[in-house]
mmCIF file of C-alpha atoms in Angstrom:
data_model
loop_
_atom_site.group_PDB
_atom_site.id
_atom_site.type_symbol
_atom_site.label_atom_id
_atom_site.label_comp_id
_atom_site.label_asym_id
_atom_site.label_seq_id
_atom_site.Cartn_x
_atom_site.Cartn_y
_atom_site.Cartn_z
ATOM 1 C CA MET A 4 -10.878 -40.005 -91.470
ATOM 2 C CA ILE A 5 -8.495 -40.342 -89.544
ATOM 3 C CA GLU A 6 -10.740 -43.361 -88.176
ATOM 4 C CA ILE A 7 -10.353 -45.442 -90.644
ATOM 5 C CA MET A 8 -6.828 -44.072 -91.341
ATOM 6 C CA LEU A 9 -5.356 -45.581 -87.969
ATOM 7 C CA MET A 10 -8.254 -48.338 -87.830
ATOM 8 C CA THR A 11 -6.566 -49.348 -91.687
ATOM 9 C CA SER A 12 -2.733 -48.476 -90.395
ATOM 10 C CA ILE A 13 -3.373 -51.054 -87.376
ATOM 11 C CA ALA A 14 -4.599 -53.819 -89.237
ATOM 12 C CA LEU A 15 -2.088 -53.663 -91.915
ATOM 13 C CA PHE A 16 0.243 -53.616 -88.542
ATOM 14 C CA GLY A 17 -1.354 -56.932 -87.627
ATOM 15 C CA VAL A 18 -0.631 -58.446 -90.929
ATOM 16 C CA ALA A 19 3.035 -57.109 -90.064
ATOM 17 C CA ILE A 20 3.168 -59.050 -87.581
ATOM 18 C CA ALA A 21 1.228 -62.418 -88.805
ATOM 19 C CA ILE A 22 3.992 -62.013 -91.399
ATOM 20 C CA ALA A 23 6.476 -62.280 -89.113
ATOM 21 C CA LEU A 24 5.802 -64.965 -87.211
ATOM 22 C CA PHE A 25 5.627 -67.495 -89.760
ATOM 23 C CA ARG A 26 9.142 -65.887 -90.614
ATOM 24 C CA ILE A 27 9.744 -67.553 -86.612
ATOM 25 C CA VAL A 28 7.542 -70.660 -86.781
ATOM 26 C CA PHE A 29 8.972 -72.040 -90.193
ATOM 27 C CA GLY A 30 12.828 -69.401 -90.676
ATOM 28 C CA PRO A 31 15.762 -71.867 -91.740
ATOM 29 C CA SER A 32 17.921 -70.165 -89.201
ATOM 30 C CA LEU A 33 18.400 -68.501 -85.916
ATOM 31 C CA PRO A 34 18.619 -64.933 -87.890
ATOM 32 C CA ASP A 35 15.777 -64.609 -89.778
ATOM 33 C CA ARG A 36 14.305 -65.726 -86.502
ATOM 34 C CA VAL A 37 15.793 -63.183 -84.720
ATOM 35 C CA ILE A 38 14.923 -60.853 -87.041
ATOM 36 C CA ALA A 39 11.923 -61.643 -86.802
ATOM 37 C CA LEU A 40 11.585 -60.987 -83.547
ATOM 38 C CA ASP A 41 12.688 -57.785 -84.194
ATOM 39 C CA MET A 42 10.887 -56.728 -86.777
ATOM 40 C CA ILE A 43 7.290 -57.840 -83.910
ATOM 41 C CA GLY A 44 8.994 -55.610 -81.227
ATOM 42 C CA VAL A 45 9.166 -52.652 -83.156
ATOM 43 C CA ASN A 46 5.415 -52.873 -85.198
ATOM 44 C CA LEU A 47 4.052 -53.734 -81.910
ATOM 45 C CA VAL A 48 5.238 -49.844 -80.418
ATOM 46 C CA SER A 49 3.815 -48.460 -83.263
ATOM 47 C CA GLY A 50 0.770 -50.132 -82.562
ATOM 48 C CA ILE A 51 0.410 -49.387 -79.842
ATOM 49 C CA ALA A 52 1.191 -45.741 -80.270
ATOM 50 C CA ILE A 53 -1.828 -45.741 -82.814
ATOM 51 C CA ILE A 54 -4.103 -47.132 -80.151
ATOM 52 C CA SER A 55 -3.050 -44.331 -77.949
ATOM 53 C CA VAL A 56 -3.618 -41.570 -80.509
ATOM 54 C CA MET A 57 -6.779 -42.926 -80.831
ATOM 55 C CA LEU A 58 -7.874 -43.597 -77.463
ATOM 56 C CA ARG A 59 -6.752 -39.520 -76.402
ATOM 57 C CA THR A 60 -4.665 -40.966 -73.658
ATOM 58 C CA LYS A 61 -0.686 -40.557 -72.587
ATOM 59 C CA ALA A 62 -0.476 -43.950 -70.405
ATOM 60 C CA PHE A 63 0.448 -45.947 -72.909
ATOM 61 C CA LEU A 64 3.750 -43.663 -73.333
ATOM 62 C CA GLU A 65 6.214 -45.853 -70.619
ATOM 63 C CA VAL A 66 4.752 -48.975 -72.261
ATOM 64 C CA ILE A 67 6.088 -47.949 -75.754
ATOM 65 C CA LEU A 68 9.768 -46.703 -73.821
ATOM 66 C CA ILE A 69 9.851 -49.998 -72.192
ATOM 67 C CA LEU A 70 8.696 -52.386 -75.560
ATOM 68 C CA ALA A 71 11.821 -51.263 -76.638
ATOM 69 C CA VAL A 72 14.131 -51.241 -74.308
ATOM 70 C CA LEU A 73 13.397 -54.859 -74.481
ATOM 71 C CA THR A 74 13.309 -55.476 -77.324
ATOM 72 C CA PHE A 75 16.686 -53.292 -77.784
ATOM 73 C CA ILE A 76 18.588 -55.486 -75.278
ATOM 74 C CA SER A 77 16.574 -59.458 -76.785
ATOM 75 C CA THR A 78 17.757 -58.354 -79.688
ATOM 76 C CA ILE A 79 21.882 -57.683 -78.783
ATOM 77 C CA ALA A 80 21.499 -60.667 -76.700
ATOM 78 C CA PHE A 81 20.367 -62.864 -79.483
ATOM 79 C CA SER A 82 23.113 -61.472 -81.546
ATOM 80 C CA LYS A 83 26.027 -61.982 -79.404
ATOM 81 C CA TYR A 84 24.353 -65.412 -78.529
ATOM 82 C CA ILE A 85 25.128 -65.599 -82.452
ATOM 83 C CA GLU A 86 28.295 -64.043 -82.718
ATOM 84 C CA ARG A 87 29.892 -65.689 -79.706
ATOM 85 C CA GLY A 88 28.560 -68.503 -78.304
ATOM 86 C CA VAL A 89 27.456 -67.202 -74.574
ATOM 87 C CA ILE A 90 25.795 -64.217 -73.708
ATOM 88 C CA ILE A 91 27.652 -62.765 -71.098
ATOM 89 C CA GLU A 92 31.182 -63.793 -70.419
ATOM 90 C CA ARG A 93 33.784 -63.237 -67.570
ATOM 91 C CA LYS A 94 36.595 -61.855 -69.179
ATOM 92 C CA ARG A 95 36.857 -60.614 -72.672
ATOM 93 C CA ASP A 96 40.143 -61.851 -74.115
ATOM 94 C CA SER A 97 40.201 -58.970 -77.062
ATOM 95 C CA MET B 8 38.999 -64.371 -83.240
ATOM 96 C CA LYS B 9 38.885 -60.544 -82.678
ATOM 97 C CA ILE B 10 35.614 -59.305 -83.194
ATOM 98 C CA ASN B 11 35.391 -55.953 -83.176
ATOM 99 C CA ASN B 12 32.098 -54.089 -81.585
ATOM 100 C CA VAL B 13 33.064 -50.533 -81.081
ATOM 101 C CA ILE B 14 29.336 -49.501 -82.091
ATOM 102 C CA LEU B 15 27.559 -51.404 -79.996
ATOM 103 C CA GLN B 16 29.943 -49.806 -76.630
ATOM 104 C CA ALA B 17 29.337 -46.552 -78.250
ATOM 105 C CA VAL B 18 25.458 -47.066 -78.120
ATOM 106 C CA THR B 19 25.431 -48.489 -74.599
ATOM 107 C CA LYS B 20 27.099 -45.775 -72.766
ATOM 108 C CA ILE B 21 24.598 -43.664 -74.178
ATOM 109 C CA ALA B 22 20.990 -45.532 -74.690
ATOM 110 C CA VAL B 23 22.071 -47.243 -70.360
ATOM 111 C CA PHE B 24 21.572 -43.484 -69.314
ATOM 112 C CA ILE B 25 17.972 -43.213 -71.114
ATOM 113 C CA ILE B 26 17.618 -46.599 -69.442
ATOM 114 C CA LEU B 27 18.229 -44.890 -66.077
ATOM 115 C CA THR B 28 16.394 -42.044 -66.414
ATOM 116 C CA LEU B 29 13.429 -43.848 -67.706
ATOM 117 C CA ALA B 30 14.098 -46.160 -64.495
ATOM 118 C CA VAL B 31 14.001 -42.755 -61.908
ATOM 119 C CA TYR B 32 11.121 -41.820 -63.571
ATOM 120 C CA LEU B 33 8.613 -44.644 -63.689
ATOM 121 C CA PHE B 34 10.066 -44.919 -59.786
ATOM 122 C CA LEU B 35 8.829 -41.702 -58.677
ATOM 123 C CA SER B 36 5.707 -41.258 -60.780
ATOM 124 C CA GLY B 37 4.301 -44.213 -58.889
ATOM 125 C CA HIS B 38 1.943 -43.358 -56.521
ATOM 126 C CA ASN B 39 -1.252 -42.001 -59.082
ATOM 127 C CA SER B 40 0.251 -43.484 -62.460
ATOM 128 C CA PRO B 41 2.276 -46.445 -63.698
ATOM 129 C CA GLY B 42 5.144 -46.836 -62.001
ATOM 130 C CA GLY B 43 6.287 -48.047 -58.812
ATOM 131 C CA GLY B 44 9.202 -49.621 -56.416
ATOM 132 C CA PHE B 45 8.927 -53.053 -58.456
ATOM 133 C CA ILE B 46 9.152 -51.958 -62.539
ATOM 134 C CA GLY B 47 11.211 -49.407 -61.965
ATOM 135 C CA GLY B 48 13.317 -52.265 -60.250
ATOM 136 C CA LEU B 49 13.143 -54.091 -63.121
ATOM 137 C CA VAL B 50 14.268 -51.795 -65.944
ATOM 138 C CA LEU B 51 17.168 -50.340 -63.132
ATOM 139 C CA ALA B 52 18.267 -54.436 -63.680
ATOM 140 C CA THR B 53 17.563 -53.762 -67.147
ATOM 141 C CA ALA B 54 20.287 -51.524 -67.612
ATOM 142 C CA PHE B 55 22.651 -53.361 -65.547
ATOM 143 C CA VAL B 56 21.784 -56.632 -67.903
ATOM 144 C CA LEU B 57 22.516 -54.432 -71.119
ATOM 145 C CA LEU B 58 26.111 -53.243 -68.840
ATOM 146 C CA PHE B 59 26.452 -57.051 -68.429
ATOM 147 C CA ILE B 60 26.249 -58.138 -71.905
ATOM 148 C CA VAL B 61 28.667 -55.516 -73.979
ATOM 149 C CA PHE B 62 30.989 -55.316 -71.730
ATOM 150 C CA ASP B 63 32.240 -58.364 -69.721
ATOM 151 C CA ILE B 64 31.280 -59.080 -65.680
ATOM 152 C CA GLU B 65 34.685 -57.897 -64.649
ATOM 153 C CA THR B 66 34.724 -54.500 -66.089
ATOM 154 C CA VAL B 67 31.265 -53.581 -65.132
ATOM 155 C CA GLN B 68 32.533 -55.423 -61.381
ATOM 156 C CA LYS B 69 35.052 -52.284 -61.221
ATOM 157 C CA ALA B 70 33.256 -49.805 -62.210
ATOM 158 C CA ILE B 71 30.094 -50.568 -60.002
ATOM 159 C CA PRO B 72 31.557 -52.626 -57.087
ATOM 160 C CA PHE B 73 29.053 -53.878 -55.678
ATOM 161 C CA ASP B 74 27.599 -57.214 -54.154
ATOM 162 C CA PHE B 75 23.826 -57.492 -55.948
ATOM 163 C CA LYS B 76 23.052 -60.351 -52.617
ATOM 164 C CA ARG B 77 24.442 -57.304 -50.529
ATOM 165 C CA VAL B 78 22.065 -54.837 -52.013
ATOM 166 C CA ALA B 79 19.158 -57.214 -51.843
ATOM 167 C CA ALA B 80 19.828 -57.572 -48.479
ATOM 168 C CA LEU B 81 19.332 -54.194 -47.145
ATOM 169 C CA GLY B 82 16.696 -53.748 -49.133
ATOM 170 C CA ALA B 83 14.737 -55.916 -47.772
ATOM 171 C CA PHE B 84 16.276 -54.432 -44.031
ATOM 172 C CA LEU B 85 15.128 -51.134 -45.611
ATOM 173 C CA ALA B 86 11.398 -52.036 -46.519
ATOM 174 C CA VAL B 87 10.839 -54.114 -43.237
ATOM 175 C CA GLY B 88 12.508 -51.455 -41.207
ATOM 176 C CA THR B 89 9.908 -48.988 -42.795
ATOM 177 C CA GLY B 90 6.884 -51.589 -41.646
ATOM 178 C CA PHE B 91 8.222 -51.217 -38.414
ATOM 179 C CA GLY B 92 8.978 -47.695 -37.927
ATOM 180 C CA SER B 93 5.168 -46.830 -37.562
ATOM 181 C CA LEU B 94 4.947 -49.378 -34.541
ATOM 182 C CA LEU B 95 7.185 -46.138 -32.670
ATOM 183 C CA PHE B 96 4.446 -44.345 -33.265
ATOM 184 C CA GLY B 97 1.865 -46.492 -32.003
ATOM 185 C CA GLU B 98 0.318 -47.099 -35.477
ATOM 186 C CA PRO B 99 -0.045 -51.053 -37.000
ATOM 187 C CA PHE B 100 2.411 -52.259 -38.785
ATOM 188 C CA LEU B 101 2.690 -51.175 -42.354
ATOM 189 C CA SER B 102 1.266 -48.048 -41.982
ATOM 190 C CA GLN B 103 2.490 -44.632 -43.881
ATOM 191 C CA SER B 104 1.295 -41.125 -43.803
ATOM 192 C CA PHE B 105 2.709 -38.445 -46.008
ATOM 193 C CA GLY B 106 1.900 -34.124 -46.050
ATOM 194 C CA TYR B 107 2.851 -31.128 -47.817
ATOM 195 C CA PHE B 108 5.634 -29.280 -47.736
ATOM 196 C CA ASP B 109 6.976 -26.632 -49.379
ATOM 197 C CA LEU B 110 10.272 -27.083 -51.618
ATOM 198 C CA PRO B 111 12.950 -24.471 -53.044
ATOM 199 C CA ILE B 112 12.331 -25.436 -56.908
ATOM 200 C CA PHE B 113 9.239 -27.358 -56.563
ATOM 201 C CA GLY B 114 6.930 -25.308 -54.965
ATOM 202 C CA LYS B 115 4.201 -27.056 -53.530
ATOM 203 C CA THR B 116 5.025 -31.157 -52.778
ATOM 204 C CA GLU B 117 3.822 -34.485 -51.093
ATOM 205 C CA LEU B 118 6.373 -36.425 -49.813
ATOM 206 C CA ALA B 119 5.085 -39.463 -48.485
ATOM 207 C CA THR B 120 6.442 -42.635 -46.131
ATOM 208 C CA VAL B 121 6.046 -44.475 -49.187
ATOM 209 C CA THR B 122 8.783 -44.059 -50.923
ATOM 210 C CA ILE B 123 11.586 -45.582 -48.703
ATOM 211 C CA PHE B 124 9.464 -48.632 -48.879
ATOM 212 C CA GLU B 125 9.461 -48.247 -51.985
ATOM 213 C CA ALA B 126 13.354 -47.669 -53.216
ATOM 214 C CA GLY B 127 13.546 -50.665 -50.553
ATOM 215 C CA VAL B 128 11.532 -52.988 -53.101
ATOM 216 C CA ALA B 129 13.217 -51.297 -55.779
ATOM 217 C CA LEU B 130 16.550 -52.439 -54.333
ATOM 218 C CA VAL B 131 15.542 -55.978 -53.357
ATOM 219 C CA VAL B 132 14.380 -56.375 -57.013
ATOM 220 C CA VAL B 133 17.659 -55.228 -58.660
ATOM 221 C CA GLY B 134 19.634 -57.361 -56.262
ATOM 222 C CA VAL B 135 18.067 -60.085 -57.014
ATOM 223 C CA VAL B 136 17.405 -59.765 -60.686
ATOM 224 C CA VAL B 137 21.275 -59.020 -61.394
ATOM 225 C CA THR B 138 21.672 -62.263 -59.044
ATOM 226 C CA ILE B 139 19.445 -64.316 -61.202
ATOM 227 C CA ILE B 140 20.878 -63.512 -64.320
ATOM 228 C CA LEU B 141 24.901 -63.507 -63.585
ATOM 229 C CA SER B 142 24.115 -67.191 -61.839
ATOM 230 C CA ILE B 143 22.506 -68.799 -65.127
ATOM 231 C CA SER B 144 24.516 -67.408 -67.179
ATOM 232 C CA GLU B 145 28.363 -68.805 -65.255
ATOM 233 C CA ASP B 146 29.587 -71.461 -66.898
ATOM 234 C CA VAL B 147 29.129 -75.272 -66.427
#
């Protein structure tokens, strides 16, 4: 029973990633693409967690942590690029 | 125009310590599980990059007064030095050894000289990655 549930949820996460990929390719503006990238990262973390439950292993937990960190930092970097135009600035003016 | 990003700075001050803890865990678990000096160095560099993004370069370099090129050079010296250290005992280059010790808190612990080599690798990775990112983010 739980195998069917896990397989169904993995399939649904795949559908969600495909939708976000469509938004990345055909997105009208840059913030749409950034949000879609963040959504792909969150869905990948969830999918890896489900695969780790299915395989009954703890080897993928570091992967989850590192993927979450990289998604966080990339979203911040893109947001700052949209907001200010530079990512790492020499001296804050505020 | 003054941009208010106090939420981002408040989150970053906590998240940086989580990332640094993850880096130390990955560095120390590198013997018989995923991890090691290279990955630990990359995650450590990720924490520095997060600080450089959220705050600016001058503030971070006032708080962390390292020249990252010298950090990379020190790491390369450490890694190669442990390789040559095995020559003093009549062993081939880069030979490693390990032993079991009784530490006060941890109990019976395996200590290996590979850890010093991995520390050198981690320092090289941190120095090189931070230097590359600071170089390509410079204004033209």
